[in-house]
Short mmCIF file of C-alpha atoms in Angstrom, two decimals:
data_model
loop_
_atom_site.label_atom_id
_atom_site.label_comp_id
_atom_site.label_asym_id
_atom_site.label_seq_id
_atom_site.Cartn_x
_atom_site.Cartn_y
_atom_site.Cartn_z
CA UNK A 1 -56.96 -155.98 -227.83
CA UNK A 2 -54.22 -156.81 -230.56
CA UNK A 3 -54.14 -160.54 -231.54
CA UNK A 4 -50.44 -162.08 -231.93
CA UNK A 5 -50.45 -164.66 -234.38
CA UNK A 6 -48.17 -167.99 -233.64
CA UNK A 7 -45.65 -166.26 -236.00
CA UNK A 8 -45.66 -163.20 -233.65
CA UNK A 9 -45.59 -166.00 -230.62
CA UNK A 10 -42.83 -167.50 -232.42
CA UNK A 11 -40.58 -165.01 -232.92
CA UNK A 12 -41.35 -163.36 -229.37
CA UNK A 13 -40.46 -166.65 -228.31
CA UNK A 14 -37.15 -167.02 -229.64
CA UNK A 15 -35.74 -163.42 -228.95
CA UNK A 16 -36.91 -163.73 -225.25
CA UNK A 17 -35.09 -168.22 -225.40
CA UNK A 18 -31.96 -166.20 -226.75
CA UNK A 19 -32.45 -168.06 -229.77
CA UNK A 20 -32.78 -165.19 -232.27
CA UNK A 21 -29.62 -164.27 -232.01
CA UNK A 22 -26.95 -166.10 -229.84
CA UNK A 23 -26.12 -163.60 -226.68
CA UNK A 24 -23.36 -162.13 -225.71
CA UNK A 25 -23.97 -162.14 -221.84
CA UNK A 26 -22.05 -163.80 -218.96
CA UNK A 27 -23.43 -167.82 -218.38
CA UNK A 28 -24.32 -167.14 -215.12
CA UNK A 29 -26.72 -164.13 -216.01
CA UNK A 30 -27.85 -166.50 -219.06
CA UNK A 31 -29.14 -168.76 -216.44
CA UNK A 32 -30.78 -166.23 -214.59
CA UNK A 33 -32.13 -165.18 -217.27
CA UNK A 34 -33.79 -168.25 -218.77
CA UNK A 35 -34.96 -169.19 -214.86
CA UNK A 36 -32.76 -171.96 -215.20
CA UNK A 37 -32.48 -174.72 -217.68
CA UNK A 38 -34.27 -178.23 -217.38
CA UNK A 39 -31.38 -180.25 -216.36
CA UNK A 40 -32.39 -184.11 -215.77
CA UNK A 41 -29.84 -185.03 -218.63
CA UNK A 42 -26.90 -183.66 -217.44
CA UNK A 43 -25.10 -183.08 -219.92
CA UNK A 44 -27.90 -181.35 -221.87
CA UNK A 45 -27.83 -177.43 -220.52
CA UNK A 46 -24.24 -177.71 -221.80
CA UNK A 47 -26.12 -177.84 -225.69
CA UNK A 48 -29.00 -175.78 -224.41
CA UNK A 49 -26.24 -172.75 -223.85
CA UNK A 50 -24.25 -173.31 -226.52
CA UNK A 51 -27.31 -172.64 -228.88
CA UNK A 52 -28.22 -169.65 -226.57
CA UNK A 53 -24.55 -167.89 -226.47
CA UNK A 54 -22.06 -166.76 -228.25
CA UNK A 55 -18.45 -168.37 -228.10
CA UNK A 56 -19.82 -170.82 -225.02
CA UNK A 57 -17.11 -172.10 -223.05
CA UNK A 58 -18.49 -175.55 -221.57
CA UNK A 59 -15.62 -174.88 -218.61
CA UNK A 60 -17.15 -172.25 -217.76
CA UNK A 61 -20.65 -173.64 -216.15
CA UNK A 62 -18.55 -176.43 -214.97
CA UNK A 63 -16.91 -173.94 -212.79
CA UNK A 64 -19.97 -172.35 -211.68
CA UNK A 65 -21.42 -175.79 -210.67
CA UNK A 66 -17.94 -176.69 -208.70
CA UNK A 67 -17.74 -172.35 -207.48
CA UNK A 68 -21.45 -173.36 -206.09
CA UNK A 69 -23.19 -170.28 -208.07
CA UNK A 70 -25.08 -172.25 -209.92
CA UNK A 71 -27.02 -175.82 -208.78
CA UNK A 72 -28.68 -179.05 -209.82
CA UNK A 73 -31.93 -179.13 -207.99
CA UNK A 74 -35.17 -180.28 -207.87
CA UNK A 75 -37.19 -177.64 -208.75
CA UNK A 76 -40.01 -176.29 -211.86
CA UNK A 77 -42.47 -179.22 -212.08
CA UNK A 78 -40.70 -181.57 -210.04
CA UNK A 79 -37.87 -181.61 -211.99
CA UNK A 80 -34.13 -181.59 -211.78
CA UNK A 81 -32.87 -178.04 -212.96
CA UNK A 82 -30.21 -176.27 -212.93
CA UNK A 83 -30.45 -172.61 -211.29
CA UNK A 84 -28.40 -169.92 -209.70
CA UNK A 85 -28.00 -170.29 -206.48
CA UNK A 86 -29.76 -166.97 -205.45
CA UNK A 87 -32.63 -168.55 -207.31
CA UNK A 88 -32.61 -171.77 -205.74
CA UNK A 89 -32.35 -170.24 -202.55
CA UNK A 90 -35.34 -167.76 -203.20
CA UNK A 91 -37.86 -170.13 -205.34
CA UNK A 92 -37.71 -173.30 -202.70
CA UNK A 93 -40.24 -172.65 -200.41
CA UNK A 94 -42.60 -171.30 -203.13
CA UNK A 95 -41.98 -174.66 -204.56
CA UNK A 96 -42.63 -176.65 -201.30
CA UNK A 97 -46.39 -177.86 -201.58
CA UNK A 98 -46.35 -178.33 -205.36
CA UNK A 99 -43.25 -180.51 -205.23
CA UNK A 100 -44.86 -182.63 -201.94
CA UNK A 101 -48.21 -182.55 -204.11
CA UNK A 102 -46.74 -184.20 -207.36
CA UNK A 103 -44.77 -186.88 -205.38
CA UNK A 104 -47.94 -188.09 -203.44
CA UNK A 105 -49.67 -187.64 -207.22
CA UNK A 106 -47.52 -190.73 -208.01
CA UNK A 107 -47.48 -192.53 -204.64
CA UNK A 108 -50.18 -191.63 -202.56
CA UNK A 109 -51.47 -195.17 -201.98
CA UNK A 110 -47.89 -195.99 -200.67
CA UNK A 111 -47.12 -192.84 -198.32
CA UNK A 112 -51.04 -193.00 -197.46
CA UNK A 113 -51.21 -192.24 -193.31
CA UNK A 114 -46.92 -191.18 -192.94
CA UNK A 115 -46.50 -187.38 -191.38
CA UNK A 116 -44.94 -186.02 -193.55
CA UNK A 117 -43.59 -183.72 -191.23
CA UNK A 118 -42.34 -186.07 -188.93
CA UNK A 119 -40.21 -187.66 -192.29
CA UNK A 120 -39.34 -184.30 -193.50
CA UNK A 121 -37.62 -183.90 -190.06
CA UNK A 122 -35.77 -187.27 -189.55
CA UNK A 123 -34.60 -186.81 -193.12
CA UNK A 124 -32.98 -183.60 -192.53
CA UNK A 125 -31.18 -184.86 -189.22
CA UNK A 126 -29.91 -187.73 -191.35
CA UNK A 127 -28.51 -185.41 -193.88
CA UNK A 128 -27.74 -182.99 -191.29
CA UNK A 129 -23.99 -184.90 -191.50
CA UNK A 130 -23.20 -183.27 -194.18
CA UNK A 131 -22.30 -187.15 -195.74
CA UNK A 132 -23.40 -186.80 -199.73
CA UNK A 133 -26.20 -189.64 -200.18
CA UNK A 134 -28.12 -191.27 -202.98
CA UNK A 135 -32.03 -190.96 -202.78
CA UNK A 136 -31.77 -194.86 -201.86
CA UNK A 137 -29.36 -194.18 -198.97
CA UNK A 138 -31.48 -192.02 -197.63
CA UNK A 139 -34.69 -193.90 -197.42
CA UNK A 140 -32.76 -197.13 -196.05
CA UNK A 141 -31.70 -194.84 -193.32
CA UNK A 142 -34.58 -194.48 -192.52
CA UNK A 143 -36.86 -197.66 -193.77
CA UNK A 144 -36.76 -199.15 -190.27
CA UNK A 145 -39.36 -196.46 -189.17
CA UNK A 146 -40.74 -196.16 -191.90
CA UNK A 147 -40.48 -199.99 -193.51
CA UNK A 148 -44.30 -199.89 -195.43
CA UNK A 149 -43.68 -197.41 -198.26
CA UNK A 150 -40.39 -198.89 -199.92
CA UNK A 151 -37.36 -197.65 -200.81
CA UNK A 152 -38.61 -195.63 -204.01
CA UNK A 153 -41.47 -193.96 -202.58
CA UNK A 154 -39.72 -193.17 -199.02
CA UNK A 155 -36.73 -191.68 -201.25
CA UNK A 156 -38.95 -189.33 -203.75
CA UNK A 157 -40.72 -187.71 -201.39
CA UNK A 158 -37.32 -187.22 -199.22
CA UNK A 159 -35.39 -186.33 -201.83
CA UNK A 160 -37.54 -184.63 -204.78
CA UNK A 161 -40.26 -182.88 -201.89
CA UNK A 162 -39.63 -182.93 -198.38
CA UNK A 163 -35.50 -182.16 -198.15
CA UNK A 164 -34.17 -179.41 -199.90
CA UNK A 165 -30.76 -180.92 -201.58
CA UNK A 166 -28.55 -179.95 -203.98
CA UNK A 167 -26.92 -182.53 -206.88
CA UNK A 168 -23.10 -182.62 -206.26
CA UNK A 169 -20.53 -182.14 -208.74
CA UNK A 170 -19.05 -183.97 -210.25
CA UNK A 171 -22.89 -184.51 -211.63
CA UNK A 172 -23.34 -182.45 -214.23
CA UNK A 173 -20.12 -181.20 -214.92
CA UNK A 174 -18.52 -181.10 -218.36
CA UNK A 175 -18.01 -184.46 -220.26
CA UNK A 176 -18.23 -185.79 -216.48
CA UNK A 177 -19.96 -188.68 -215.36
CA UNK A 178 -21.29 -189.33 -211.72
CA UNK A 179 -24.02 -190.65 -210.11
CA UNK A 180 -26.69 -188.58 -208.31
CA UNK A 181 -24.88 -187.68 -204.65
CA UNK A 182 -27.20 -185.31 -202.25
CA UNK A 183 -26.49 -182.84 -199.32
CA UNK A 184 -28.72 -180.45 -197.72
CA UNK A 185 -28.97 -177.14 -200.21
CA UNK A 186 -28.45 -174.53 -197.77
CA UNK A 187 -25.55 -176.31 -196.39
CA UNK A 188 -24.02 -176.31 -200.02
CA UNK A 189 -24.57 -172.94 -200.46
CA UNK A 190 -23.50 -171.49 -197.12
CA UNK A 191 -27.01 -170.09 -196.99
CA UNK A 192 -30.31 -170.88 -195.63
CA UNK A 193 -33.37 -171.09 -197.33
CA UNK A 194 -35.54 -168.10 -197.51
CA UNK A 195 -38.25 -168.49 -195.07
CA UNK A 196 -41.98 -168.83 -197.49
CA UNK A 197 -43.63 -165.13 -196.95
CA UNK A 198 -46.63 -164.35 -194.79
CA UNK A 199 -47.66 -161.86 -197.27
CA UNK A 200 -50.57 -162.86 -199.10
CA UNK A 201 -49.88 -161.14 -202.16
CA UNK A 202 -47.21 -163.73 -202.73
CA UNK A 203 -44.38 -161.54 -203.57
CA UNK A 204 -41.68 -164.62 -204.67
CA UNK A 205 -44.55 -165.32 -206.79
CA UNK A 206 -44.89 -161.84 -208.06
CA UNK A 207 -41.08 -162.55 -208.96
CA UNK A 208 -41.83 -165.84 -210.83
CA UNK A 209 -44.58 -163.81 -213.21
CA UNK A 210 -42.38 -161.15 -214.36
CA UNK A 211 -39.16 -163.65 -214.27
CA UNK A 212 -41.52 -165.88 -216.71
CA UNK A 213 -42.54 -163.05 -218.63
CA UNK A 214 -39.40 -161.73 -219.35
CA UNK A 215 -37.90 -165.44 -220.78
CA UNK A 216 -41.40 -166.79 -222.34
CA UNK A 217 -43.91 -164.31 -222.57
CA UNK A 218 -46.29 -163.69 -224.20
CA UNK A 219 -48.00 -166.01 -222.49
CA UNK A 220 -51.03 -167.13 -220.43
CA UNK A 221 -51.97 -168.12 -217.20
CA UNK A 222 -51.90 -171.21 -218.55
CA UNK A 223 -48.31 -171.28 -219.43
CA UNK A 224 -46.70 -169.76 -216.50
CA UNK A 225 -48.34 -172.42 -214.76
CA UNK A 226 -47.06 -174.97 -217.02
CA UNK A 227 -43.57 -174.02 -216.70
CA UNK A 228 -43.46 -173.93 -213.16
CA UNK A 229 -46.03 -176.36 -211.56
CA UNK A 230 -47.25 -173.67 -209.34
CA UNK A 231 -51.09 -173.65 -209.20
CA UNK A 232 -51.31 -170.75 -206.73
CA UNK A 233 -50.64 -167.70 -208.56
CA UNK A 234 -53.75 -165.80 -208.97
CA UNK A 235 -52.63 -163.23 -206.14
CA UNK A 236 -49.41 -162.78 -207.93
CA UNK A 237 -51.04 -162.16 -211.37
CA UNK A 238 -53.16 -160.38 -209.80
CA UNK A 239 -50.47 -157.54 -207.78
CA UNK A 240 -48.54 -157.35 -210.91
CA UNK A 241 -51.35 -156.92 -213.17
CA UNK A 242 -51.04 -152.84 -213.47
CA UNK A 243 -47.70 -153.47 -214.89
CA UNK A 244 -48.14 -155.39 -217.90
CA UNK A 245 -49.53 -155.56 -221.38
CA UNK A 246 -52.11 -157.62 -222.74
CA UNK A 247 -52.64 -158.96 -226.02
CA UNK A 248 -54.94 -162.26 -227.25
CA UNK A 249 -53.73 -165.24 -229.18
CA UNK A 250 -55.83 -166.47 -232.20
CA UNK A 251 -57.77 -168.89 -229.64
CA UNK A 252 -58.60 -166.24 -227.83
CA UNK A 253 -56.73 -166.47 -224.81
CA UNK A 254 -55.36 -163.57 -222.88
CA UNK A 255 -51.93 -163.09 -222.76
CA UNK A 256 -49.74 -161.20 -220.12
CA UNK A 257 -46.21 -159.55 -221.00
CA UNK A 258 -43.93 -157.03 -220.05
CA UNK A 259 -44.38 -153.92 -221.93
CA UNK A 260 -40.89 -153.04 -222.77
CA UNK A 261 -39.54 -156.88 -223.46
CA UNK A 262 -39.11 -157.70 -227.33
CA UNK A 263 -41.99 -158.80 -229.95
CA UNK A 264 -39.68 -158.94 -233.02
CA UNK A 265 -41.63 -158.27 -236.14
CA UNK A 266 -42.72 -162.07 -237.60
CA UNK A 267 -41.06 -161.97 -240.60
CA UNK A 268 -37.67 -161.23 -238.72
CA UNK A 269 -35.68 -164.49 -239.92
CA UNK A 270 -35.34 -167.19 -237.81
CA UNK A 271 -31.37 -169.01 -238.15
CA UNK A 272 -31.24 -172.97 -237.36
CA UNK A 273 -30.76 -174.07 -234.05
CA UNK A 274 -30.09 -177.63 -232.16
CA UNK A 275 -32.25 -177.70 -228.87
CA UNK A 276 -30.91 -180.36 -226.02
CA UNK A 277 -33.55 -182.86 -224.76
CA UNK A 278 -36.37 -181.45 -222.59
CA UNK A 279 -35.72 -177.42 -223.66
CA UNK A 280 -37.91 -175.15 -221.54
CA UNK A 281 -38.51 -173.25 -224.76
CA UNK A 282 -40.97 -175.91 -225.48
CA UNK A 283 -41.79 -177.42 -222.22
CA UNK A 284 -42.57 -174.01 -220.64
CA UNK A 285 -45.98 -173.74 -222.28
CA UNK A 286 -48.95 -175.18 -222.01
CA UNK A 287 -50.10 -174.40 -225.38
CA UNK A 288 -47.19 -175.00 -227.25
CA UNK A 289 -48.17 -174.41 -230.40
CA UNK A 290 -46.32 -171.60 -231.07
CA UNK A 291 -42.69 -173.69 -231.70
CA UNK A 292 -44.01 -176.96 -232.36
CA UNK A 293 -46.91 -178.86 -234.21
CA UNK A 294 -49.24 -180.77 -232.60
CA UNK A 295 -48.57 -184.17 -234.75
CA UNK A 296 -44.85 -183.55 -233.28
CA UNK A 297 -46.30 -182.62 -229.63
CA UNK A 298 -45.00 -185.77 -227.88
CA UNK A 299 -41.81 -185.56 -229.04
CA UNK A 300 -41.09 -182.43 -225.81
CA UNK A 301 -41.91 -185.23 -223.29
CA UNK A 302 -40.46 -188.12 -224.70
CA UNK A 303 -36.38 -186.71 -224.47
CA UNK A 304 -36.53 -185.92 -228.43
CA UNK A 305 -33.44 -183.35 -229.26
CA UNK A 306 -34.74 -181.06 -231.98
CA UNK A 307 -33.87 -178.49 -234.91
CA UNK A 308 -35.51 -175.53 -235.47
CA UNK A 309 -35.95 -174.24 -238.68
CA UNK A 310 -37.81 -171.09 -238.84
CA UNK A 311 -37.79 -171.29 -235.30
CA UNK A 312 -40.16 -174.32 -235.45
CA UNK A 313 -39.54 -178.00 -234.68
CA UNK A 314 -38.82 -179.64 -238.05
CA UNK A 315 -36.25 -182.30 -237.39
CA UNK A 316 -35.13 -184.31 -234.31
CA UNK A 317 -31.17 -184.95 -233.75
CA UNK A 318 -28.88 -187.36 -231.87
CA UNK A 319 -25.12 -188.43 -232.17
CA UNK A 320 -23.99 -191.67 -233.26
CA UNK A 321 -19.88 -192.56 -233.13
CA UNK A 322 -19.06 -188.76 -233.40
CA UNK A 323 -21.44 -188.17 -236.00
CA UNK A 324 -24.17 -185.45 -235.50
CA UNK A 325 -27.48 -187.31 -237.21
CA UNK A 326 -30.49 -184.97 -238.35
CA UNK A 327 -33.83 -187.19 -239.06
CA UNK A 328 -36.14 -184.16 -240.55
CA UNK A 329 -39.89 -184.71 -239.93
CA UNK A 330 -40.39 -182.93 -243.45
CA UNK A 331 -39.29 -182.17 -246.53
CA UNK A 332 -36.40 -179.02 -246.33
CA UNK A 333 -35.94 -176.70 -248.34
CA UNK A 334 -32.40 -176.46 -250.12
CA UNK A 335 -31.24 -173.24 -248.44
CA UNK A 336 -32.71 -174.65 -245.00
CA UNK A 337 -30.75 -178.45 -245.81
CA UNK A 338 -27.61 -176.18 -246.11
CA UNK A 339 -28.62 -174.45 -242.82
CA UNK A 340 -28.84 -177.11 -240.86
CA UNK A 341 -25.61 -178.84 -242.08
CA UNK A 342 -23.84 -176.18 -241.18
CA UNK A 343 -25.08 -175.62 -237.63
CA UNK A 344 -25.11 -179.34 -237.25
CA UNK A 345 -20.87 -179.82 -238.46
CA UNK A 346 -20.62 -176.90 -235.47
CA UNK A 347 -22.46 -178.83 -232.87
CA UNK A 348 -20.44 -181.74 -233.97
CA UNK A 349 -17.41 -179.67 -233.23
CA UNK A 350 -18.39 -177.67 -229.99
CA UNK A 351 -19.17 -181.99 -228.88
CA UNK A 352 -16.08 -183.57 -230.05
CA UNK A 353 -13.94 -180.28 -228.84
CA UNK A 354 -13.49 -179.94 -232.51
CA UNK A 355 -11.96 -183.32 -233.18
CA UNK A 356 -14.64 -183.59 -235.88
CA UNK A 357 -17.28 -181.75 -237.72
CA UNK A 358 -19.39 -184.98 -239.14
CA UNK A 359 -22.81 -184.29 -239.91
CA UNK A 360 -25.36 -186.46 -241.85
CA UNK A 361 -29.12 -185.33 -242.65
CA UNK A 362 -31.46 -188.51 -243.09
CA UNK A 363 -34.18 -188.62 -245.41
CA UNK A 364 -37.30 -186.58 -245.32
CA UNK A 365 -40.65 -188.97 -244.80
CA UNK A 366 -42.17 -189.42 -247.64
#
């Protein structure tokens, strides 16, 4: 079985992120693509596409968001991410235990002896209105029957589990601000939900494995997991199994792919790019080794925003009054210090809508 190398990983990686070399596809089919970008920072998909496509046009996935084609849901992991809304519409039940599951992981002692069906129901009447709510609207609606949980509790399992909702604009739109305002999904979308399948070979699964595959693979069991909190894929792996490839890492973990999706060669170069907070192209691994190092590991769950160069972490970024500031976590070469000033004084335009192009590089530790 041939053994990819991280390098290999790498640069598989990238091509697959869109981060080889910027796209040239419609934003709507770049979400698709990608299966959705982590979205908890609003404004943060906004950078993640920019770095992904060629002449991005912000306005653009504002107007999807308003034209309802794309959405702001909880969704992968328990998170809030924006997907089409044929995904949204397709991946929610799948998502249903796992998303009930992780809530209770965090307050089980407090929701300990509620039905949860019997919540999941008088939340959806109460929402049933069609009246945009906060998570803490919701639960005081309904914190006389259920007083014992609390507010936060009551409102995360509502909200992030039990009531499928999407994240009204004007959250998440362009240079917008908003607070987090919630009405039933399928009322949003002028669709319902599909219905989970009785088909034990888990075909929306199936769909998740190749849809994985196709925007991170290689990758393991392990990983696809990882990305998507789902624990319950065997069958899927399993029905799809005859139609992919497999290769080995150098741990020796089997890897699944799709045979005709792109392993660059490794020594294909690698140009600078600025990820947003939270990227999928490193939280959608378990082993992420092959983009980041493991001294820098924390820095994917702690809201870091990083630069690749040689499509590896090697610097985080923020802005400060306009400026675009680069703080390197080593030593760059010349030709890569050039790099990143450059890509950094166009992310400082593409922020300020090209009001400035201010970009300063900190020092290397020593």
């Amino acid at each position: 079985m041939t053994v990819l190398d991280t390098r290999a990983l790498n640069r598989a990686t990238l091509a697959r992120q869109l981060l080889l070399d910027r796209a040239d596809v419609p934003v709507l089919d770049a979400v698709a693509h990608l299966g959705g970008l982590q979205a908890q920072e609003p404004q943060e998909p906004f950078v993640g596409l920019w770095s992904r496509l060629r002449a991005f046009d912000p306005s653009v996935l504002s107007e999807l968001l308003t034209g309802r084609r794309v959405v702001r849901t909880h969704l992968m992991r328990r998170t809030v991410h924006l997907v089409t809304a044929d995904d949204a519409l397709a991946w929610r039940a799948r998502h249903d235990t796992m998303l009930r599951q992780r809530v209770l992981g965090t307050y089980r002692r407090e929701l300990d002896g509620i039905d949860l069906g019997e919540l999941s129901a008088a939340g959806r009447a109460v929402m049933a209105d069609g009246e945009p709510r906060s998570m803490t609207e919701l639960a005081r609606a309904l914190a006389d029957r259920w007083p014992t949980p609390g507010t936060r509790p009551l409102g995360e399992m509502l909200i992030a589990a039990l009531v499928p909702v999407a994240q009204l604009p004007p959250r998440g739109l362009w240079r917008a601000k908003g607070g987090v305002r919630n009405v039933l999904l399928a009322s949003w979308l002028g669709r319902e939900i599909d219905p989970p399948s009785p088909d034990a070979s888990d075909p929306v699964g199936q769909a998740l494995v190749r849809r994985y595959l196709a925007a991170f693979g290689p990758a393991a069991s392990a990983d696809l997991r990882a990305w998507c909190g789902l624990t319950g894929l065997p069958a899927a792996v399993a029905a799809v199994r005859d139609e992919l490839v497999t290769f080995r890492d150098e741990r020796g973990r089997q890897l699944l792919d799709l045979p005709d999706a792109p392993r660059p060669d490794p020594d294909t170069p690698a140009p600078v790019r600025f990820l947003p907070a939270f990227d999928n192209a490193i939280l959608g691994y378990h082993d992420r080794g092959r983009i980041i190092d493991d001294a820098h590991r924390g820095l994917s769950v702690t809201g870091a925003r990083v630069v690749l160069v040689d499509g590896r972490v090697a610097a985080t970024w923020t802005v400060a009054a306009g400026t675009v500031v680069v703080t390197p976590l080593r030593t760059f070469r010349q030709d890569d210090h050039t790099a990143v000033a450059e890509q950094g004084r166009e992310l400082a335009s593409f922020l300020s809508d090209h009001d400035n192009d201010r970009v300063r590089i900190a020092d290397a530790p020593r």
